Amino acid sequence: MKNFSASPMMKGIVEEVEISNLILPNYTIHERGKESTDELALSILQHGLLHPIIIRIKESQFEIISGIRRYLACKKLRWKKIPCHVIEVDDKDSFEISLAENIQRKNLNPIEEARAFKVYITDFGWGGVSELAHKISKSPSYVSKRLSLLELAVEIVDEISKSKISPSVAEELVYVKNHATRHEMAIEIVNKDLTVKEVRKLANALSIADATESLEYNSLMDSKENRDLKINRCFDKILTTLKITQNRIGTIIEEVDDNWIIYETLMHHKNLINNQIDIMIREQKRFNQKLKYKMP
């Protein structure tokens, strides 16, 4: 695991901060971070706070980057001040530090990891699968497989969160395209605690049973209506990619605003991408207008 405490972004000062000046981040990676902290509070009471929480200055307060449970435990103990490691980082670095520490401490369940990966890659557009994998010292396939879990039905995702279905078993469900078959398999997995090998065997059996339905589904996939839907999805994906690129360039621009040559160059490319986004939006509208005119 990458040691963030040794990296330049982790240089700062350690001092006691008024607990009333601490605030939680807008996005909490560890969803269970607010669960009962009684046991942790007792440990801190007996041994003290062994590791300061990591924070950053945000406006007139301090935002917690890592150590929410420690903060809540100290708050429960009615501490007035908490030892804090104060660092100066942007939103991206703050998220990376929090994510890396939670993964290192194994605080996250597979779905929490997957959602955090999605926020980093898709929602904020801070980097791709490979870049994120490097940041958290995992393989790209590990990140991709975690993200694939979010493609499953809400009920199955919930079972994974509750550890009733292991991530390795759940990854086998991703390859089952028939949603009814997925649901049926999930029930079997929970009821019989099936292994990965048993899940594969079950998938083959159910696939044979669903052969007729699969043929009908494939026929539908080849229909003109579905081809039009695929084209629209391609437009959406292109637009998303362009917007993510635009956002990332905007972030870089903020870092080099003191160098006017680079600043102007990046602004030029950002404007080009913005123009390309407008063109793609018009092309998509034109395509959909043609579809309307072709309708009987």
PDB file of C-alpha atoms in Angstrom:
ATOM      1  CA  MET A   1       0.000   0.000   0.000  1.00  0.00           C
ATOM      2  CA  LYS A   2       1.240   3.423  -0.881  1.00  0.00           C
ATOM      3  CA  ASN A   3       2.389   5.321   2.186  1.00  0.00           C
ATOM      4  CA  PHE A   4       0.684   8.704   1.879  1.00  0.00           C
ATOM      5  CA  SER A   5       2.267   9.938   5.104  1.00  0.00           C
ATOM      6  CA  ALA A   6       5.603   9.965   3.290  1.00  0.00           C
ATOM      7  CA  SER A   7       4.341  11.789   0.209  1.00  0.00           C
ATOM      8  CA  PRO A   8       4.630  15.566  -0.327  1.00  0.00           C
ATOM      9  CA  MET A   9       0.865  16.033  -0.050  1.00  0.00           C
ATOM     10  CA  MET A  10       0.979  14.744   3.546  1.00  0.00           C
ATOM     11  CA  LYS A  11       3.462  17.332   4.796  1.00  0.00           C
ATOM     12  CA  GLY A  12       1.815  19.607   7.313  1.00  0.00           C
ATOM     13  CA  ILE A  13       1.596  20.228  11.021  1.00  0.00           C
ATOM     14  CA  VAL A  14       0.179  18.246  13.925  1.00  0.00           C
ATOM     15  CA  GLU A  15      -1.729  20.268  16.469  1.00  0.00           C
ATOM     16  CA  GLU A  16      -4.798  20.122  18.672  1.00  0.00           C
ATOM     17  CA  VAL A  17      -7.915  21.541  17.024  1.00  0.00           C
ATOM     18  CA  GLU A  18     -11.175  22.558  18.674  1.00  0.00           C
ATOM     19  CA  ILE A  19     -13.679  19.776  17.998  1.00  0.00           C
ATOM     20  CA  SER A  20     -16.352  22.383  17.270  1.00  0.00           C
ATOM     21  CA  ASN A  21     -14.291  23.581  14.298  1.00  0.00           C
ATOM     22  CA  LEU A  22     -14.243  20.166  12.625  1.00  0.00           C
ATOM     23  CA  ILE A  23     -16.732  19.315   9.862  1.00  0.00           C
ATOM     24  CA  LEU A  24     -17.479  16.126   7.933  1.00  0.00           C
ATOM     25  CA  PRO A  25     -16.691  15.919   4.196  1.00  0.00           C
ATOM     26  CA  ASN A  26     -19.493  16.255   1.644  1.00  0.00           C
ATOM     27  CA  TYR A  27     -18.900  12.680   0.470  1.00  0.00           C
ATOM     28  CA  THR A  28     -18.142   9.990   3.037  1.00  0.00           C
ATOM     29  CA  ILE A  29     -16.356   7.000   1.508  1.00  0.00           C
ATOM     30  CA  HIS A  30     -16.959   4.738   4.515  1.00  0.00           C
ATOM     31  CA  GLU A  31     -20.780   4.596   4.756  1.00  0.00           C
ATOM     32  CA  ARG A  32     -20.582   2.667   8.005  1.00  0.00           C
ATOM     33  CA  GLY A  33     -18.274   5.260   9.528  1.00  0.00           C
ATOM     34  CA  LYS A  34     -21.103   6.662  11.619  1.00  0.00           C
ATOM     35  CA  GLU A  35     -22.025   3.338  13.211  1.00  0.00           C
ATOM     36  CA  SER A  36     -21.691   2.802  16.949  1.00  0.00           C
ATOM     37  CA  THR A  37     -18.290   3.965  18.167  1.00  0.00           C
ATOM     38  CA  ASP A  38     -18.659   2.751  21.776  1.00  0.00           C
ATOM     39  CA  GLU A  39     -15.843   0.203  21.529  1.00  0.00           C
ATOM     40  CA  LEU A  40     -13.499   2.684  19.847  1.00  0.00           C
ATOM     41  CA  ALA A  41     -14.371   5.373  22.403  1.00  0.00           C
ATOM     42  CA  LEU A  42     -13.502   2.967  25.230  1.00  0.00           C
ATOM     43  CA  SER A  43     -10.159   2.156  23.588  1.00  0.00           C
ATOM     44  CA  ILE A  44      -9.335   5.859  23.190  1.00  0.00           C
ATOM     45  CA  LEU A  45     -10.320   6.482  26.794  1.00  0.00           C
ATOM     46  CA  GLN A  46      -7.916   3.759  27.952  1.00  0.00           C
ATOM     47  CA  HIS A  47      -4.999   4.308  25.591  1.00  0.00           C
ATOM     48  CA  GLY A  48      -5.526   7.775  24.127  1.00  0.00           C
ATOM     49  CA  LEU A  49      -5.800   8.686  20.449  1.00  0.00           C
ATOM     50  CA  LEU A  50      -2.870   6.794  18.917  1.00  0.00           C
ATOM     51  CA  HIS A  51      -3.203   8.306  15.435  1.00  0.00           C
ATOM     52  CA  PRO A  52      -4.227  11.937  14.805  1.00  0.00           C
ATOM     53  CA  ILE A  53      -7.080  12.405  12.351  1.00  0.00           C
ATOM     54  CA  ILE A  54      -6.153  13.978   9.007  1.00  0.00           C
ATOM     55  CA  ILE A  55      -7.837  17.283   8.190  1.00  0.00           C
ATOM     56  CA  ARG A  56      -7.588  20.202   5.787  1.00  0.00           C
ATOM     57  CA  ILE A  57      -8.555  23.852   6.025  1.00  0.00           C
ATOM     58  CA  LYS A  58     -11.868  24.587   4.338  1.00  0.00           C
ATOM     59  CA  GLU A  59     -13.034  28.179   4.524  1.00  0.00           C
ATOM     60  CA  SER A  60     -13.184  29.075   8.232  1.00  0.00           C
ATOM     61  CA  GLN A  61     -13.291  25.455   9.464  1.00  0.00           C
ATOM     62  CA  PHE A  62     -11.423  22.179   9.153  1.00  0.00           C
ATOM     63  CA  GLU A  63     -12.770  19.330   7.008  1.00  0.00           C
ATOM     64  CA  ILE A  64     -11.997  15.756   8.032  1.00  0.00           C
ATOM     65  CA  ILE A  65     -10.142  13.823   5.347  1.00  0.00           C
ATOM     66  CA  SER A  66      -9.581  10.609   7.265  1.00  0.00           C
ATOM     67  CA  GLY A  67     -10.578   9.491  10.762  1.00  0.00           C
ATOM     68  CA  ILE A  68     -14.322  10.106  10.968  1.00  0.00           C
ATOM     69  CA  ARG A  69     -14.875   7.254  13.437  1.00  0.00           C
ATOM     70  CA  ARG A  70     -12.052   8.529  15.654  1.00  0.00           C
ATOM     71  CA  TYR A  71     -13.603  12.000  15.527  1.00  0.00           C
ATOM     72  CA  LEU A  72     -17.053  10.662  16.491  1.00  0.00           C
ATOM     73  CA  ALA A  73     -15.550   8.579  19.311  1.00  0.00           C
ATOM     74  CA  CYS A  74     -13.717  11.616  20.738  1.00  0.00           C
ATOM     75  CA  LYS A  75     -16.888  13.647  20.403  1.00  0.00           C
ATOM     76  CA  LYS A  76     -18.716  10.973  22.370  1.00  0.00           C
ATOM     77  CA  LEU A  77     -16.049  11.283  25.063  1.00  0.00           C
ATOM     78  CA  ARG A  78     -16.808  15.053  25.145  1.00  0.00           C
ATOM     79  CA  TRP A  79     -13.276  15.999  24.210  1.00  0.00           C
ATOM     80  CA  LYS A  80     -12.843  19.718  23.563  1.00  0.00           C
ATOM     81  CA  LYS A  81      -9.801  19.305  21.292  1.00  0.00           C
ATOM     82  CA  ILE A  82      -8.478  16.541  19.058  1.00  0.00           C
ATOM     83  CA  PRO A  83      -4.891  15.965  17.851  1.00  0.00           C
ATOM     84  CA  CYS A  84      -5.014  16.566  14.098  1.00  0.00           C
ATOM     85  CA  HIS A  85      -2.618  16.325  11.187  1.00  0.00           C
ATOM     86  CA  VAL A  86      -3.389  19.487   9.193  1.00  0.00           C
ATOM     87  CA  ILE A  87      -2.408  19.299   5.512  1.00  0.00           C
ATOM     88  CA  GLU A  88      -3.021  21.459   2.463  1.00  0.00           C
ATOM     89  CA  VAL A  89      -4.603  19.429  -0.359  1.00  0.00           C
ATOM     90  CA  ASP A  90      -7.276  19.882  -3.031  1.00  0.00           C
ATOM     91  CA  ASP A  91     -10.498  17.851  -3.369  1.00  0.00           C
ATOM     92  CA  LYS A  92      -8.865  15.160  -5.527  1.00  0.00           C
ATOM     93  CA  ASP A  93      -5.891  14.553  -3.207  1.00  0.00           C
ATOM     94  CA  SER A  94      -8.213  14.618  -0.195  1.00  0.00           C
ATOM     95  CA  PHE A  95     -10.398  11.924  -1.738  1.00  0.00           C
ATOM     96  CA  GLU A  96      -7.376   9.797  -2.675  1.00  0.00           C
ATOM     97  CA  ILE A  97      -5.933   9.942   0.843  1.00  0.00           C
ATOM     98  CA  SER A  98      -9.266   8.998   2.400  1.00  0.00           C
ATOM     99  CA  LEU A  99      -9.832   6.156  -0.059  1.00  0.00           C
ATOM    100  CA  ALA A 100      -6.295   4.764   0.304  1.00  0.00           C
ATOM    101  CA  GLU A 101      -6.457   4.757   4.107  1.00  0.00           C
ATOM    102  CA  ASN A 102      -9.881   3.095   4.183  1.00  0.00           C
ATOM    103  CA  ILE A 103      -8.702   0.381   1.788  1.00  0.00           C
ATOM    104  CA  GLN A 104      -5.478  -0.082   3.762  1.00  0.00           C
ATOM    105  CA  ARG A 105      -7.438  -0.477   6.991  1.00  0.00           C
ATOM    106  CA  LYS A 106      -9.973  -2.743   5.216  1.00  0.00           C
ATOM    107  CA  ASN A 107     -12.810  -0.517   6.416  1.00  0.00           C
ATOM    108  CA  LEU A 108     -14.848  -0.778   3.208  1.00  0.00           C
ATOM    109  CA  ASN A 109     -17.130  -3.513   1.957  1.00  0.00           C
ATOM    110  CA  PRO A 110     -16.974  -4.306  -1.805  1.00  0.00           C
ATOM    111  CA  ILE A 111     -19.945  -2.085  -2.653  1.00  0.00           C
ATOM    112  CA  GLU A 112     -18.542   0.894  -0.723  1.00  0.00           C
ATOM    113  CA  GLU A 113     -15.316   0.450  -2.679  1.00  0.00           C
ATOM    114  CA  ALA A 114     -17.209   0.226  -5.974  1.00  0.00           C
ATOM    115  CA  ARG A 115     -19.220   3.377  -5.254  1.00  0.00           C
ATOM    116  CA  ALA A 116     -16.091   5.282  -4.245  1.00  0.00           C
ATOM    117  CA  PHE A 117     -14.349   4.153  -7.454  1.00  0.00           C
ATOM    118  CA  LYS A 118     -17.364   5.312  -9.485  1.00  0.00           C
ATOM    119  CA  VAL A 119     -17.347   8.721  -7.774  1.00  0.00           C
ATOM    120  CA  TYR A 120     -13.626   9.145  -8.542  1.00  0.00           C
ATOM    121  CA  ILE A 121     -13.770   7.978 -12.177  1.00  0.00           C
ATOM    122  CA  THR A 122     -17.249   8.891 -13.414  1.00  0.00           C
ATOM    123  CA  ASP A 123     -18.812  11.492 -11.146  1.00  0.00           C
ATOM    124  CA  PHE A 124     -15.730  13.680 -10.639  1.00  0.00           C
ATOM    125  CA  GLY A 125     -13.730  12.556 -13.685  1.00  0.00           C
ATOM    126  CA  TRP A 126     -10.413  12.655 -11.821  1.00  0.00           C
ATOM    127  CA  GLY A 127      -8.880   9.719 -13.675  1.00  0.00           C
ATOM    128  CA  GLY A 128      -9.451   6.381 -15.366  1.00  0.00           C
ATOM    129  CA  VAL A 129      -9.344   2.828 -14.039  1.00  0.00           C
ATOM    130  CA  SER A 130      -5.575   2.467 -14.460  1.00  0.00           C
ATOM    131  CA  GLU A 131      -4.797   5.785 -12.772  1.00  0.00           C
ATOM    132  CA  LEU A 132      -7.021   5.021  -9.796  1.00  0.00           C
ATOM    133  CA  ALA A 133      -5.603   1.502  -9.516  1.00  0.00           C
ATOM    134  CA  HIS A 134      -2.087   2.975  -9.296  1.00  0.00           C
ATOM    135  CA  LYS A 135      -3.175   5.477  -6.629  1.00  0.00           C
ATOM    136  CA  ILE A 136      -4.562   2.768  -4.328  1.00  0.00           C
ATOM    137  CA  SER A 137      -1.957   0.095  -5.198  1.00  0.00           C
ATOM    138  CA  LYS A 138      -4.457  -2.286  -6.762  1.00  0.00           C
ATOM    139  CA  SER A 139      -4.605  -3.840 -10.230  1.00  0.00           C
ATOM    140  CA  PRO A 140      -6.833  -2.313 -12.954  1.00  0.00           C
ATOM    141  CA  SER A 141      -8.789  -5.594 -13.080  1.00  0.00           C
ATOM    142  CA  TYR A 142      -9.516  -5.265  -9.344  1.00  0.00           C
ATOM    143  CA  VAL A 143     -11.008  -1.794  -9.874  1.00  0.00           C
ATOM    144  CA  SER A 144     -12.944  -2.919 -12.974  1.00  0.00           C
ATOM    145  CA  LYS A 145     -14.419  -5.933 -11.205  1.00  0.00           C
ATOM    146  CA  ARG A 146     -15.512  -3.823  -8.256  1.00  0.00           C
ATOM    147  CA  LEU A 147     -17.204  -1.344 -10.613  1.00  0.00           C
ATOM    148  CA  SER A 148     -18.995  -4.188 -12.405  1.00  0.00           C
ATOM    149  CA  LEU A 149     -20.790  -5.072  -9.151  1.00  0.00           C
ATOM    150  CA  LEU A 150     -22.799  -1.861  -9.491  1.00  0.00           C
ATOM    151  CA  GLU A 151     -24.379  -3.283 -12.669  1.00  0.00           C
ATOM    152  CA  LEU A 152     -26.244  -5.842 -10.553  1.00  0.00           C
ATOM    153  CA  ALA A 153     -29.785  -5.366  -9.262  1.00  0.00           C
ATOM    154  CA  VAL A 154     -30.277  -3.359  -6.062  1.00  0.00           C
ATOM    155  CA  GLU A 155     -31.369  -6.488  -4.166  1.00  0.00           C
ATOM    156  CA  ILE A 156     -28.161  -8.323  -5.101  1.00  0.00           C
ATOM    157  CA  VAL A 157     -25.992  -5.289  -4.287  1.00  0.00           C
ATOM    158  CA  ASP A 158     -27.640  -5.191  -0.862  1.00  0.00           C
ATOM    159  CA  GLU A 159     -26.783  -8.862  -0.265  1.00  0.00           C
ATOM    160  CA  ILE A 160     -23.140  -8.150  -1.180  1.00  0.00           C
ATOM    161  CA  SER A 161     -23.065  -5.233   1.262  1.00  0.00           C
ATOM    162  CA  LYS A 162     -24.361  -7.531   3.993  1.00  0.00           C
ATOM    163  CA  SER A 163     -21.651 -10.116   3.134  1.00  0.00           C
ATOM    164  CA  LYS A 164     -24.306 -12.678   2.230  1.00  0.00           C
ATOM    165  CA  ILE A 165     -22.802 -12.892  -1.259  1.00  0.00           C
ATOM    166  CA  SER A 166     -19.013 -12.686  -1.618  1.00  0.00           C
ATOM    167  CA  PRO A 167     -17.568 -10.344  -4.269  1.00  0.00           C
ATOM    168  CA  SER A 168     -15.899 -13.235  -6.139  1.00  0.00           C
ATOM    169  CA  VAL A 169     -19.234 -15.044  -6.381  1.00  0.00           C
ATOM    170  CA  ALA A 170     -21.047 -11.821  -7.299  1.00  0.00           C
ATOM    171  CA  GLU A 171     -18.598 -11.222 -10.144  1.00  0.00           C
ATOM    172  CA  GLU A 172     -19.877 -14.444 -11.729  1.00  0.00           C
ATOM    173  CA  LEU A 173     -23.390 -12.968 -11.715  1.00  0.00           C
ATOM    174  CA  VAL A 174     -22.231 -10.010 -13.785  1.00  0.00           C
ATOM    175  CA  TYR A 175     -21.728 -12.347 -16.758  1.00  0.00           C
ATOM    176  CA  VAL A 176     -25.336 -13.576 -16.524  1.00  0.00           C
ATOM    177  CA  LYS A 177     -27.196 -11.133 -18.763  1.00  0.00           C
ATOM    178  CA  ASN A 178     -30.720 -12.392 -18.084  1.00  0.00           C
ATOM    179  CA  HIS A 179     -31.994 -10.417 -15.065  1.00  0.00           C
ATOM    180  CA  ALA A 180     -34.527 -13.069 -14.047  1.00  0.00           C
ATOM    181  CA  THR A 181     -31.775 -15.691 -14.098  1.00  0.00           C
ATOM    182  CA  ARG A 182     -29.526 -13.437 -12.031  1.00  0.00           C
ATOM    183  CA  HIS A 183     -32.230 -13.023  -9.400  1.00  0.00           C
ATOM    184  CA  GLU A 184     -32.877 -16.759  -9.281  1.00  0.00           C
ATOM    185  CA  MET A 185     -29.164 -17.460  -8.885  1.00  0.00           C
ATOM    186  CA  ALA A 186     -28.799 -14.856  -6.132  1.00  0.00           C
ATOM    187  CA  ILE A 187     -31.517 -16.570  -4.106  1.00  0.00           C
ATOM    188  CA  GLU A 188     -29.744 -19.914  -4.524  1.00  0.00           C
ATOM    189  CA  ILE A 189     -26.394 -18.392  -3.532  1.00  0.00           C
ATOM    190  CA  VAL A 190     -27.789 -16.898  -0.313  1.00  0.00           C
ATOM    191  CA  ASN A 191     -29.839 -19.969   0.646  1.00  0.00           C
ATOM    192  CA  LYS A 192     -27.160 -22.557  -0.103  1.00  0.00           C
ATOM    193  CA  ASP A 193     -23.951 -20.515   0.383  1.00  0.00           C
ATOM    194  CA  LEU A 194     -22.673 -21.566  -3.039  1.00  0.00           C
ATOM    195  CA  THR A 195     -19.004 -21.404  -4.061  1.00  0.00           C
ATOM    196  CA  VAL A 196     -17.708 -19.776  -7.248  1.00  0.00           C
ATOM    197  CA  LYS A 197     -17.448 -23.190  -8.917  1.00  0.00           C
ATOM    198  CA  GLU A 198     -21.012 -24.072  -7.953  1.00  0.00           C
ATOM    199  CA  VAL A 199     -22.281 -20.716  -9.225  1.00  0.00           C
ATOM    200  CA  ARG A 200     -20.678 -21.330 -12.622  1.00  0.00           C
ATOM    201  CA  LYS A 201     -22.307 -24.740 -12.790  1.00  0.00           C
ATOM    202  CA  LEU A 202     -25.675 -23.261 -11.849  1.00  0.00           C
ATOM    203  CA  ALA A 203     -25.273 -20.515 -14.460  1.00  0.00           C
ATOM    204  CA  ASN A 204     -24.708 -23.112 -17.183  1.00  0.00           C
ATOM    205  CA  ALA A 205     -27.795 -25.072 -16.114  1.00  0.00           C
ATOM    206  CA  LEU A 206     -30.009 -21.994 -16.036  1.00  0.00           C
ATOM    207  CA  SER A 207     -28.615 -20.772 -19.357  1.00  0.00           C
ATOM    208  CA  ILE A 208     -29.775 -23.977 -21.017  1.00  0.00           C
ATOM    209  CA  ALA A 209     -33.220 -23.595 -19.465  1.00  0.00           C
ATOM    210  CA  ASP A 210     -33.385 -20.007 -20.761  1.00  0.00           C
ATOM    211  CA  ALA A 211     -32.222 -20.876 -24.294  1.00  0.00           C
ATOM    212  CA  THR A 212     -35.521 -20.013 -25.986  1.00  0.00           C
ATOM    213  CA  GLU A 213     -35.838 -16.723 -24.108  1.00  0.00           C
ATOM    214  CA  SER A 214     -32.237 -15.854 -24.996  1.00  0.00           C
ATOM    215  CA  LEU A 215     -32.911 -16.391 -28.708  1.00  0.00           C
ATOM    216  CA  GLU A 216     -35.867 -14.020 -28.529  1.00  0.00           C
ATOM    217  CA  TYR A 217     -33.783 -11.490 -26.658  1.00  0.00           C
ATOM    218  CA  ASN A 218     -30.979 -11.657 -29.253  1.00  0.00           C
ATOM    219  CA  SER A 219     -33.525 -11.170 -31.997  1.00  0.00           C
ATOM    220  CA  LEU A 220     -34.766  -8.050 -30.244  1.00  0.00           C
ATOM    221  CA  MET A 221     -31.209  -6.784 -29.859  1.00  0.00           C
ATOM    222  CA  ASP A 222     -30.779  -6.957 -33.649  1.00  0.00           C
ATOM    223  CA  SER A 223     -33.939  -5.004 -34.384  1.00  0.00           C
ATOM    224  CA  LYS A 224     -33.741  -1.536 -35.917  1.00  0.00           C
ATOM    225  CA  GLU A 225     -35.292  -0.007 -32.818  1.00  0.00           C
ATOM    226  CA  ASN A 226     -32.513  -1.350 -30.668  1.00  0.00           C
ATOM    227  CA  ARG A 227     -29.833  -0.220 -33.138  1.00  0.00           C
ATOM    228  CA  ASP A 228     -31.188   3.299 -32.864  1.00  0.00           C
ATOM    229  CA  LEU A 229     -30.996   2.999 -29.079  1.00  0.00           C
ATOM    230  CA  LYS A 230     -27.376   1.868 -29.326  1.00  0.00           C
ATOM    231  CA  ILE A 231     -26.517   4.899 -31.452  1.00  0.00           C
ATOM    232  CA  ASN A 232     -28.094   7.200 -28.878  1.00  0.00           C
ATOM    233  CA  ARG A 233     -26.090   5.497 -26.154  1.00  0.00           C
ATOM    234  CA  CYS A 234     -22.917   6.068 -28.194  1.00  0.00           C
ATOM    235  CA  PHE A 235     -23.751   9.772 -28.365  1.00  0.00           C
ATOM    236  CA  ASP A 236     -24.262   9.802 -24.585  1.00  0.00           C
ATOM    237  CA  LYS A 237     -20.949   8.047 -23.955  1.00  0.00           C
ATOM    238  CA  ILE A 238     -19.069  10.453 -26.243  1.00  0.00           C
ATOM    239  CA  LEU A 239     -20.658  13.450 -24.512  1.00  0.00           C
ATOM    240  CA  THR A 240     -19.781  12.045 -21.088  1.00  0.00           C
ATOM    241  CA  THR A 241     -16.162  11.458 -22.139  1.00  0.00           C
ATOM    242  CA  LEU A 242     -15.845  14.991 -23.521  1.00  0.00           C
ATOM    243  CA  LYS A 243     -17.345  16.528 -20.377  1.00  0.00           C
ATOM    244  CA  ILE A 244     -14.993  14.526 -18.140  1.00  0.00           C
ATOM    245  CA  THR A 245     -12.018  15.676 -20.237  1.00  0.00           C
ATOM    246  CA  GLN A 246     -13.234  19.280 -20.047  1.00  0.00           C
ATOM    247  CA  ASN A 247     -13.555  18.992 -16.260  1.00  0.00           C
ATOM    248  CA  ARG A 248     -10.044  17.554 -15.876  1.00  0.00           C
ATOM    249  CA  ILE A 249      -8.528  20.313 -18.021  1.00  0.00           C
ATOM    250  CA  GLY A 250     -10.395  22.847 -15.870  1.00  0.00           C
ATOM    251  CA  THR A 251      -8.775  21.353 -12.767  1.00  0.00           C
ATOM    252  CA  ILE A 252      -5.316  21.580 -14.348  1.00  0.00           C
ATOM    253  CA  ILE A 253      -5.954  25.182 -15.411  1.00  0.00           C
ATOM    254  CA  GLU A 254      -6.574  26.144 -11.781  1.00  0.00           C
ATOM    255  CA  GLU A 255      -3.138  24.759 -10.890  1.00  0.00           C
ATOM    256  CA  VAL A 256      -1.223  26.723 -13.558  1.00  0.00           C
ATOM    257  CA  ASP A 257      -3.045  30.063 -13.549  1.00  0.00           C
ATOM    258  CA  ASP A 258       0.256  31.776 -12.701  1.00  0.00           C
ATOM    259  CA  ASN A 259       1.781  30.696 -16.032  1.00  0.00           C
ATOM    260  CA  TRP A 260      -0.123  32.627 -18.681  1.00  0.00           C
ATOM    261  CA  ILE A 261       1.322  30.715 -21.679  1.00  0.00           C
ATOM    262  CA  ILE A 262       0.207  27.310 -20.399  1.00  0.00           C
ATOM    263  CA  TYR A 263      -2.978  28.874 -19.054  1.00  0.00           C
ATOM    264  CA  GLU A 264      -3.916  30.307 -22.483  1.00  0.00           C
ATOM    265  CA  THR A 265      -3.009  27.047 -24.253  1.00  0.00           C
ATOM    266  CA  LEU A 266      -5.167  24.958 -21.924  1.00  0.00           C
ATOM    267  CA  MET A 267      -8.031  27.458 -22.142  1.00  0.00           C
ATOM    268  CA  HIS A 268      -7.873  27.191 -25.934  1.00  0.00           C
ATOM    269  CA  HIS A 269      -8.158  23.380 -25.787  1.00  0.00           C
ATOM    270  CA  LYS A 270     -10.927  23.589 -23.196  1.00  0.00           C
ATOM    271  CA  ASN A 271     -12.897  25.874 -25.513  1.00  0.00           C
ATOM    272  CA  LEU A 272     -12.312  23.482 -28.420  1.00  0.00           C
ATOM    273  CA  ILE A 273     -13.728  20.632 -26.348  1.00  0.00           C
ATOM    274  CA  ASN A 274     -16.672  22.808 -25.329  1.00  0.00           C
ATOM    275  CA  ASN A 275     -17.360  23.497 -29.022  1.00  0.00           C
ATOM    276  CA  GLN A 276     -17.119  19.776 -29.748  1.00  0.00           C
ATOM    277  CA  ILE A 277     -19.671  19.083 -27.006  1.00  0.00           C
ATOM    278  CA  ASP A 278     -22.070  21.564 -28.627  1.00  0.00           C
ATOM    279  CA  ILE A 279     -21.548  19.892 -32.020  1.00  0.00           C
ATOM    280  CA  MET A 280     -22.237  16.416 -30.596  1.00  0.00           C
ATOM    281  CA  ILE A 281     -25.411  17.643 -28.881  1.00  0.00           C
ATOM    282  CA  ARG A 282     -26.639  19.104 -32.193  1.00  0.00           C
ATOM    283  CA  GLU A 283     -25.759  15.893 -34.047  1.00  0.00           C
ATOM    284  CA  GLN A 284     -27.685  13.799 -31.538  1.00  0.00           C
ATOM    285  CA  LYS A 285     -30.721  16.083 -31.832  1.00  0.00           C
ATOM    286  CA  ARG A 286     -30.507  15.908 -35.636  1.00  0.00           C
ATOM    287  CA  PHE A 287     -30.332  12.108 -35.499  1.00  0.00           C
ATOM    288  CA  ASN A 288     -33.393  11.875 -33.247  1.00  0.00           C
ATOM    289  CA  GLN A 289     -35.301  14.325 -35.449  1.00  0.00           C
ATOM    290  CA  LYS A 290     -34.666  12.041 -38.450  1.00  0.00           C
ATOM    291  CA  LEU A 291     -36.019   9.099 -36.470  1.00  0.00           C
ATOM    292  CA  LYS A 292     -39.256  10.995 -35.807  1.00  0.00           C
ATOM    293  CA  TYR A 293     -39.745  11.732 -39.497  1.00  0.00           C
ATOM    294  CA  LYS A 294     -39.158   8.077 -40.405  1.00  0.00           C
ATOM    295  CA  MET A 295     -41.760   6.834 -37.934  1.00  0.00           C
ATOM    296  CA  PRO A 296     -44.969   5.556 -39.690  1.00  0.00           C
TER     297      PRO A 296
END
